[in-house]
Short mmCIF file of C-alpha atoms and ligand atoms in Angstrom, two decimals:
data_model
loop_
_atom_site.label_atom_id
_atom_site.label_comp_id
_atom_site.label_asym_id
_atom_site.label_seq_id
_atom_site.Cartn_x
_atom_site.Cartn_y
_atom_site.Cartn_z
CA MET Q 1 40.67 19.80 -8.27
CA ALA Q 2 40.68 16.52 -10.04
CA LYS Q 3 37.51 14.52 -10.24
CA LYS Q 4 37.72 11.34 -8.29
CA GLU Q 5 36.27 8.49 -10.31
CA GLU Q 6 33.67 6.58 -8.36
CA LYS Q 7 33.94 2.85 -8.47
CA GLU Q 8 30.93 1.36 -10.17
CA THR Q 9 28.80 0.24 -7.25
CA GLU Q 10 25.39 0.08 -8.81
CA GLU Q 11 23.15 -1.96 -6.55
CA SER Q 12 21.41 -4.90 -8.14
CA VAL Q 13 17.63 -5.05 -8.33
CA GLN Q 14 17.64 -7.69 -5.61
CA GLU Q 15 19.73 -5.48 -3.33
CA LYS Q 16 17.30 -2.62 -3.79
CA TYR Q 17 14.32 -4.80 -2.90
CA VAL Q 18 16.16 -6.14 0.15
CA LYS Q 19 17.07 -2.61 1.26
CA ALA Q 20 13.48 -1.37 0.81
CA GLY Q 21 12.33 -4.41 2.81
CA LYS Q 22 14.73 -3.75 5.71
CA ILE Q 23 13.69 -0.12 5.99
CA LEU Q 24 10.01 -1.03 5.83
CA GLN Q 25 10.50 -3.71 8.46
CA THR Q 26 11.92 -1.14 10.89
CA ALA Q 27 9.13 1.32 10.05
CA ARG Q 28 6.56 -1.44 10.64
CA GLU Q 29 8.04 -2.52 13.98
CA ASN Q 30 8.28 1.11 15.13
CA ALA Q 31 4.64 1.65 14.19
CA LYS Q 32 3.50 -1.51 16.00
CA LYS Q 33 5.14 -0.26 19.22
CA ARG Q 34 3.97 3.32 18.84
CA ILE Q 35 0.33 3.13 17.77
CA LYS Q 36 -2.05 3.66 20.72
CA PRO Q 37 -5.77 4.46 21.04
CA GLY Q 38 -6.49 8.18 21.16
CA GLN Q 39 -3.89 9.04 18.51
CA LYS Q 40 -4.89 10.94 15.42
CA LEU Q 41 -4.77 8.87 12.24
CA LEU Q 42 -3.06 11.79 10.52
CA GLU Q 43 -0.20 11.71 13.04
CA ILE Q 44 0.12 7.92 12.74
CA ALA Q 45 0.39 8.12 8.93
CA GLU Q 46 2.79 11.06 8.86
CA LYS Q 47 5.11 9.52 11.46
CA ILE Q 48 5.41 6.26 9.48
CA GLU Q 49 6.04 8.17 6.25
CA SER Q 50 8.72 10.38 7.82
CA ASP Q 51 10.33 7.29 9.40
CA ILE Q 52 10.68 5.73 5.94
CA ILE Q 53 12.22 8.93 4.54
CA GLU Q 54 14.65 9.31 7.47
CA MET Q 55 15.94 5.79 6.85
CA GLY Q 56 16.79 6.62 3.24
CA ALA Q 57 13.82 5.24 1.30
CA LYS Q 58 10.66 6.90 0.02
CA PRO Q 59 7.05 5.97 0.77
CA ALA Q 60 5.86 3.81 -2.15
CA PHE Q 61 2.32 5.04 -1.48
CA PRO Q 62 0.51 6.97 1.28
CA VAL Q 63 0.19 4.92 4.47
CA ASN Q 64 -3.28 3.33 4.36
CA LEU Q 65 -5.08 3.37 7.72
CA SER Q 66 -8.33 1.53 7.16
CA ILE Q 67 -10.62 0.99 10.14
CA ASN Q 68 -13.22 -1.75 10.77
CA GLU Q 69 -15.37 -2.25 7.63
CA THR Q 70 -13.00 -0.10 5.59
CA ALA Q 71 -10.74 -2.65 3.93
CA ALA Q 72 -8.23 -0.55 2.00
CA HIS Q 73 -7.21 2.72 0.33
CA PHE Q 74 -8.10 5.11 3.14
CA THR Q 75 -5.43 7.63 4.08
CA PRO Q 76 -6.08 10.68 6.27
CA ALA Q 77 -6.90 13.99 4.59
CA PHE Q 78 -4.61 16.96 5.37
CA ASN Q 79 -7.06 18.16 8.04
CA GLU Q 80 -8.27 14.73 9.22
CA GLU Q 81 -9.47 14.74 12.85
CA LEU Q 82 -10.28 11.02 13.16
CA THR Q 83 -8.59 9.25 16.10
CA LEU Q 84 -8.02 5.57 16.80
CA LYS Q 85 -10.46 4.01 19.27
CA GLU Q 86 -9.75 1.14 21.68
CA THR Q 87 -12.24 -1.15 19.92
CA ASP Q 88 -11.18 -0.30 16.36
CA LEU Q 89 -9.75 -2.89 14.02
CA LEU Q 90 -7.06 -0.94 12.19
CA LYS Q 91 -5.21 -2.11 9.08
CA VAL Q 92 -1.88 -0.36 8.59
CA ASP Q 93 -0.67 -0.82 5.00
CA LEU Q 94 2.73 0.72 4.32
CA GLY Q 95 5.25 0.72 1.48
CA ALA Q 96 8.80 1.90 0.83
CA HIS Q 97 10.83 2.06 -2.36
CA ILE Q 98 14.45 2.43 -3.37
CA ASP Q 99 14.71 3.82 -6.92
CA GLY Q 100 11.21 2.49 -7.67
CA PHE Q 101 11.76 -1.01 -6.24
CA ILE Q 102 8.98 -1.49 -3.73
CA ALA Q 103 8.41 -3.39 -0.51
CA ASP Q 104 4.74 -3.49 0.51
CA ALA Q 105 3.48 -4.71 3.91
CA ALA Q 106 0.47 -4.55 6.20
CA PHE Q 107 -0.56 -5.54 9.70
CA SER Q 108 -3.79 -5.32 11.72
CA ILE Q 109 -4.25 -4.16 15.29
CA ASN Q 110 -7.19 -4.03 17.67
CA PRO Q 111 -6.21 -2.52 21.06
CA SER Q 112 -9.24 -3.99 22.93
CA ASN Q 113 -8.42 -7.47 21.59
CA ASP Q 114 -12.03 -8.22 20.66
CA PHE Q 115 -11.11 -9.38 17.15
CA ALA Q 116 -7.90 -11.30 17.80
CA LYS Q 117 -9.15 -14.39 15.91
CA LEU Q 118 -9.99 -12.38 12.80
CA ILE Q 119 -6.50 -10.89 12.83
CA GLU Q 120 -4.93 -14.28 13.46
CA ALA Q 121 -6.80 -15.71 10.45
CA SER Q 122 -5.12 -13.29 8.04
CA GLU Q 123 -1.72 -13.73 9.72
CA LYS Q 124 -1.89 -17.50 9.54
CA ALA Q 125 -3.14 -17.33 5.94
CA LEU Q 126 -0.06 -15.32 4.97
CA GLU Q 127 2.21 -17.76 6.82
CA ASN Q 128 0.70 -20.74 4.97
CA ALA Q 129 0.79 -18.89 1.63
CA LEU Q 130 4.51 -18.17 2.08
CA ALA Q 131 5.19 -21.83 2.94
CA SER Q 132 3.43 -22.91 -0.25
CA VAL Q 133 5.39 -20.37 -2.36
CA LYS Q 134 8.61 -21.87 -1.01
CA GLN Q 135 7.41 -25.30 -2.07
CA GLY Q 136 6.93 -24.00 -5.62
CA ALA Q 137 3.13 -23.90 -5.54
CA THR Q 138 1.08 -22.56 -8.44
CA ILE Q 139 -0.76 -19.26 -8.13
CA GLY Q 140 -4.04 -21.17 -7.81
CA LYS Q 141 -2.60 -23.22 -4.96
CA ILE Q 142 -1.42 -20.10 -3.07
CA GLY Q 143 -4.98 -18.75 -3.21
CA GLU Q 144 -6.28 -22.12 -2.08
CA GLU Q 145 -4.00 -22.07 0.99
CA ILE Q 146 -5.23 -18.59 1.92
CA GLU Q 147 -8.90 -19.52 1.47
CA LYS Q 148 -8.55 -22.81 3.36
CA THR Q 149 -6.76 -21.16 6.30
CA ILE Q 150 -9.21 -18.27 6.69
CA LYS Q 151 -12.24 -20.57 6.38
CA ALA Q 152 -10.79 -22.90 9.04
CA TYR Q 153 -11.14 -19.95 11.44
CA GLY Q 154 -14.79 -19.59 10.45
CA PHE Q 155 -14.23 -16.41 8.39
CA ASN Q 156 -14.14 -15.60 4.66
CA PRO Q 157 -11.32 -14.31 2.47
CA ILE Q 158 -12.12 -11.17 0.49
CA GLN Q 159 -12.53 -12.43 -3.06
CA ASN Q 160 -12.21 -9.17 -4.93
CA LEU Q 161 -8.98 -8.02 -3.27
CA SER Q 162 -5.73 -9.71 -4.18
CA GLY Q 163 -1.99 -9.70 -3.81
CA HIS Q 164 0.02 -8.51 -6.79
CA GLU Q 165 3.30 -8.38 -8.62
CA LEU Q 166 5.49 -5.35 -7.85
CA GLY Q 167 7.13 -3.55 -10.77
CA GLU Q 168 9.64 -0.72 -11.01
CA PHE Q 169 7.59 2.36 -10.00
CA GLN Q 170 4.50 0.19 -10.31
CA GLN Q 171 2.56 -0.64 -7.20
CA HIS Q 172 0.30 -3.16 -8.96
CA ALA Q 173 2.11 -4.73 -11.91
CA GLY Q 174 1.57 -7.93 -13.87
CA ILE Q 175 -0.12 -10.86 -12.20
CA SER Q 176 -2.54 -10.94 -9.26
CA ILE Q 177 -2.23 -13.37 -6.36
CA PRO Q 178 -5.79 -14.34 -5.43
CA ASN Q 179 -7.03 -14.81 -1.88
CA ILE Q 180 -9.23 -17.70 -3.00
CA SER Q 181 -8.65 -20.97 -4.84
CA ARG Q 182 -8.34 -20.35 -8.59
CA ASN Q 183 -7.67 -22.55 -11.56
CA ASP Q 184 -4.33 -20.89 -12.31
CA SER Q 185 -1.36 -23.20 -12.96
CA ARG Q 186 1.24 -20.43 -13.41
CA LYS Q 187 4.06 -20.14 -10.90
CA LEU Q 188 5.77 -17.07 -9.48
CA GLU Q 189 8.91 -16.31 -11.51
CA ALA Q 190 12.53 -15.69 -10.64
CA GLY Q 191 13.62 -12.07 -11.02
CA HIS Q 192 10.20 -10.80 -9.92
CA ALA Q 193 8.81 -9.35 -6.68
CA TYR Q 194 5.34 -9.97 -5.31
CA ALA Q 195 3.12 -8.79 -2.47
CA ILE Q 196 0.90 -11.40 -0.82
CA GLU Q 197 -1.95 -9.95 1.22
CA PRO Q 198 -4.74 -12.06 2.68
CA PHE Q 199 -7.82 -10.15 3.83
CA ALA Q 200 -10.19 -11.94 6.25
CA THR Q 201 -13.74 -10.85 7.08
CA ASN Q 202 -16.71 -11.91 9.19
CA GLY Q 203 -18.81 -10.83 6.21
CA LYS Q 204 -19.41 -12.63 2.92
CA GLY Q 205 -16.11 -11.68 1.33
CA PHE Q 206 -16.56 -8.74 -1.02
CA VAL Q 207 -15.61 -5.07 -0.94
CA LYS Q 208 -17.22 -2.19 -2.81
CA GLU Q 209 -15.96 1.25 -3.74
CA SER Q 210 -17.13 4.19 -1.64
CA MET Q 211 -17.55 7.79 -2.81
CA GLN Q 212 -14.42 8.99 -1.01
CA SER Q 213 -10.92 9.10 -2.55
CA GLU Q 214 -7.79 10.41 -0.83
CA ILE Q 215 -5.26 8.45 -2.92
CA PHE Q 216 -4.45 9.12 -6.57
CA ALA Q 217 -1.84 8.22 -9.19
CA LEU Q 218 -0.69 9.46 -12.54
CA ASP Q 219 -2.77 8.10 -15.41
CA GLU Q 220 -2.11 9.74 -18.80
CA PRO Q 221 -0.43 13.10 -18.38
CA LYS Q 222 -1.52 15.57 -21.06
CA GLN Q 223 -1.91 19.33 -21.51
CA VAL Q 224 -4.51 20.95 -19.27
CA ARG Q 225 -5.67 24.56 -19.31
CA ASN Q 226 -5.77 25.28 -15.60
CA SER Q 227 -2.29 26.49 -14.62
CA GLN Q 228 -2.49 25.14 -11.05
CA ALA Q 229 -3.41 21.76 -12.51
CA ARG Q 230 -0.30 21.92 -14.72
CA GLN Q 231 1.77 22.81 -11.67
CA ILE Q 232 0.43 19.83 -9.70
CA LEU Q 233 0.97 17.51 -12.65
CA GLU Q 234 4.59 18.55 -12.93
CA PHE Q 235 5.03 18.05 -9.19
CA ILE Q 236 3.56 14.53 -9.42
CA LEU Q 237 5.87 13.60 -12.31
CA ASP Q 238 8.92 14.88 -10.43
CA ASN Q 239 8.12 13.36 -7.06
CA TYR Q 240 5.95 10.25 -7.43
CA ASP Q 241 6.25 9.13 -11.04
CA THR Q 242 3.54 6.47 -11.47
CA LEU Q 243 3.32 5.63 -7.75
CA PRO Q 244 0.20 6.50 -5.71
CA PHE Q 245 0.15 9.76 -3.74
CA ALA Q 246 -2.16 11.42 -1.21
CA GLU Q 247 -4.03 14.67 -1.72
CA ARG Q 248 -2.58 15.72 1.68
CA TRP Q 249 0.92 15.40 0.17
CA ILE Q 250 -0.11 17.89 -2.51
CA ALA Q 251 -1.71 20.10 0.16
CA LYS Q 252 1.53 20.16 2.17
CA ALA Q 253 4.01 20.56 -0.70
CA LYS Q 254 5.92 23.77 0.02
CA GLU Q 255 6.80 24.16 -3.69
CA LEU Q 256 3.15 24.46 -4.69
CA LYS Q 257 1.70 27.21 -2.47
CA LEU Q 258 -1.89 26.62 -3.55
CA SER Q 259 -4.98 27.59 -1.61
CA GLU Q 260 -7.34 24.78 -0.69
CA PHE Q 261 -9.81 26.10 -3.28
CA GLN Q 262 -7.19 26.19 -6.06
CA ARG Q 263 -6.05 22.68 -5.17
CA LYS Q 264 -9.59 21.28 -5.22
CA ILE Q 265 -10.34 22.82 -8.62
CA ALA Q 266 -7.00 21.66 -10.04
CA MET Q 267 -7.39 18.10 -8.75
CA ARG Q 268 -10.89 17.95 -10.24
CA GLU Q 269 -9.52 19.14 -13.57
CA LEU Q 270 -6.77 16.49 -13.53
CA LEU Q 271 -9.29 13.76 -12.73
CA LYS Q 272 -11.76 14.93 -15.38
CA ASN Q 273 -9.02 14.89 -18.02
CA LYS Q 274 -7.82 11.48 -16.81
CA CYS Q 275 -4.34 12.86 -16.14
CA ILE Q 276 -4.67 11.18 -12.74
CA LYS Q 277 -6.84 8.35 -11.47
CA ALA Q 278 -8.43 7.90 -8.03
CA TYR Q 279 -8.26 4.90 -5.72
CA PRO Q 280 -11.66 5.03 -4.00
CA VAL Q 281 -11.83 3.88 -0.38
CA LEU Q 282 -12.89 0.20 -0.34
CA LYS Q 283 -15.42 -1.05 2.21
CA GLU Q 284 -16.80 -4.46 3.09
CA GLU Q 285 -20.11 -4.54 1.21
CA ASN Q 286 -22.29 -5.13 4.30
CA GLY Q 287 -20.29 -3.14 6.84
CA LYS Q 288 -18.61 -6.21 8.37
CA LEU Q 289 -15.09 -6.24 9.81
CA VAL Q 290 -11.93 -6.81 7.79
CA SER Q 291 -8.39 -7.80 8.83
CA GLN Q 292 -5.30 -7.80 6.60
CA THR Q 293 -1.72 -9.08 6.78
CA GLU Q 294 0.77 -8.52 3.98
CA THR Q 295 4.40 -8.98 3.08
CA SER Q 296 6.55 -8.84 -0.05
CA ILE Q 297 8.91 -11.39 -1.55
CA PHE Q 298 11.63 -11.38 -4.21
CA ILE Q 299 12.37 -14.59 -6.05
CA ASN Q 300 15.77 -15.39 -7.57
CA GLU Q 301 16.98 -18.56 -9.31
CA LYS Q 302 17.89 -20.16 -5.99
CA GLU Q 303 15.43 -18.99 -3.36
CA VAL Q 304 12.42 -17.04 -2.23
CA ILE Q 305 13.52 -13.99 -0.20
CA ILE Q 306 10.89 -12.74 2.23
CA LEU Q 307 11.59 -9.01 2.28
CA LEU Q 308 10.18 -8.39 5.76
CO1 CO G 401 -0.18 -4.54 -1.61
#
């Protein structure tokens, strides 16, 4: 049988970002409709991740489900029992990638509607930030728009959390997009993708790291003695490259067949040797509430494309 030559149909970088954005948009809208109080956070996260995979993309990072004072970087453990409560303020931060080109988005929900204004503040801040990007604003000006909008609602932006550039297989690449006014006269550049993500709080506006970490990423892979650690490292390189992953993904990987004890020891070894790094769960420093809204954009010579 003769080999049929495939026509060169390599998708452009822009097409890959757009495709990742479309898939993530559907995953986000499905999640908005589906999430209800009483559900397990683990089920919510796994359903969103499997949705992304079914549509032909891969999760760019574990779905973050951060509740109330938890601002970011919480994802359920493999045996997580936590359920969503009516009065919870939940941030759902989700990402999809096509060949390493990432779309990153987040929304906030509060079933009891007690914190609608706090959610609206971050939504409106994102809307105003996007309008200023389209007008060619500087990075400092984008932060100023976010700060001004959130403060007009009587809340504070989180100063030590920011939006970011998206790189190929890099969740946080290059420049940061601040959530407060900064003296930064640079502009966003054509050919680059960015995530803009205002966080609003009824606290002072800072997060701190907690002791818990469920999300990790490759740091500097090197030889380790523990054979299970080597096995996990190889699995990470094959499946996630430099993108963040969850310990529950390692726990559930059929290829690995490790006991919980072996996995814990191996993960500790990888962290100690700096083969991987942890993303500690981030909490508002005084236990106050946090809302978040995020989207991603790709800029070309002619226009700003809002990916979702
Ligand atoms: Co982001």
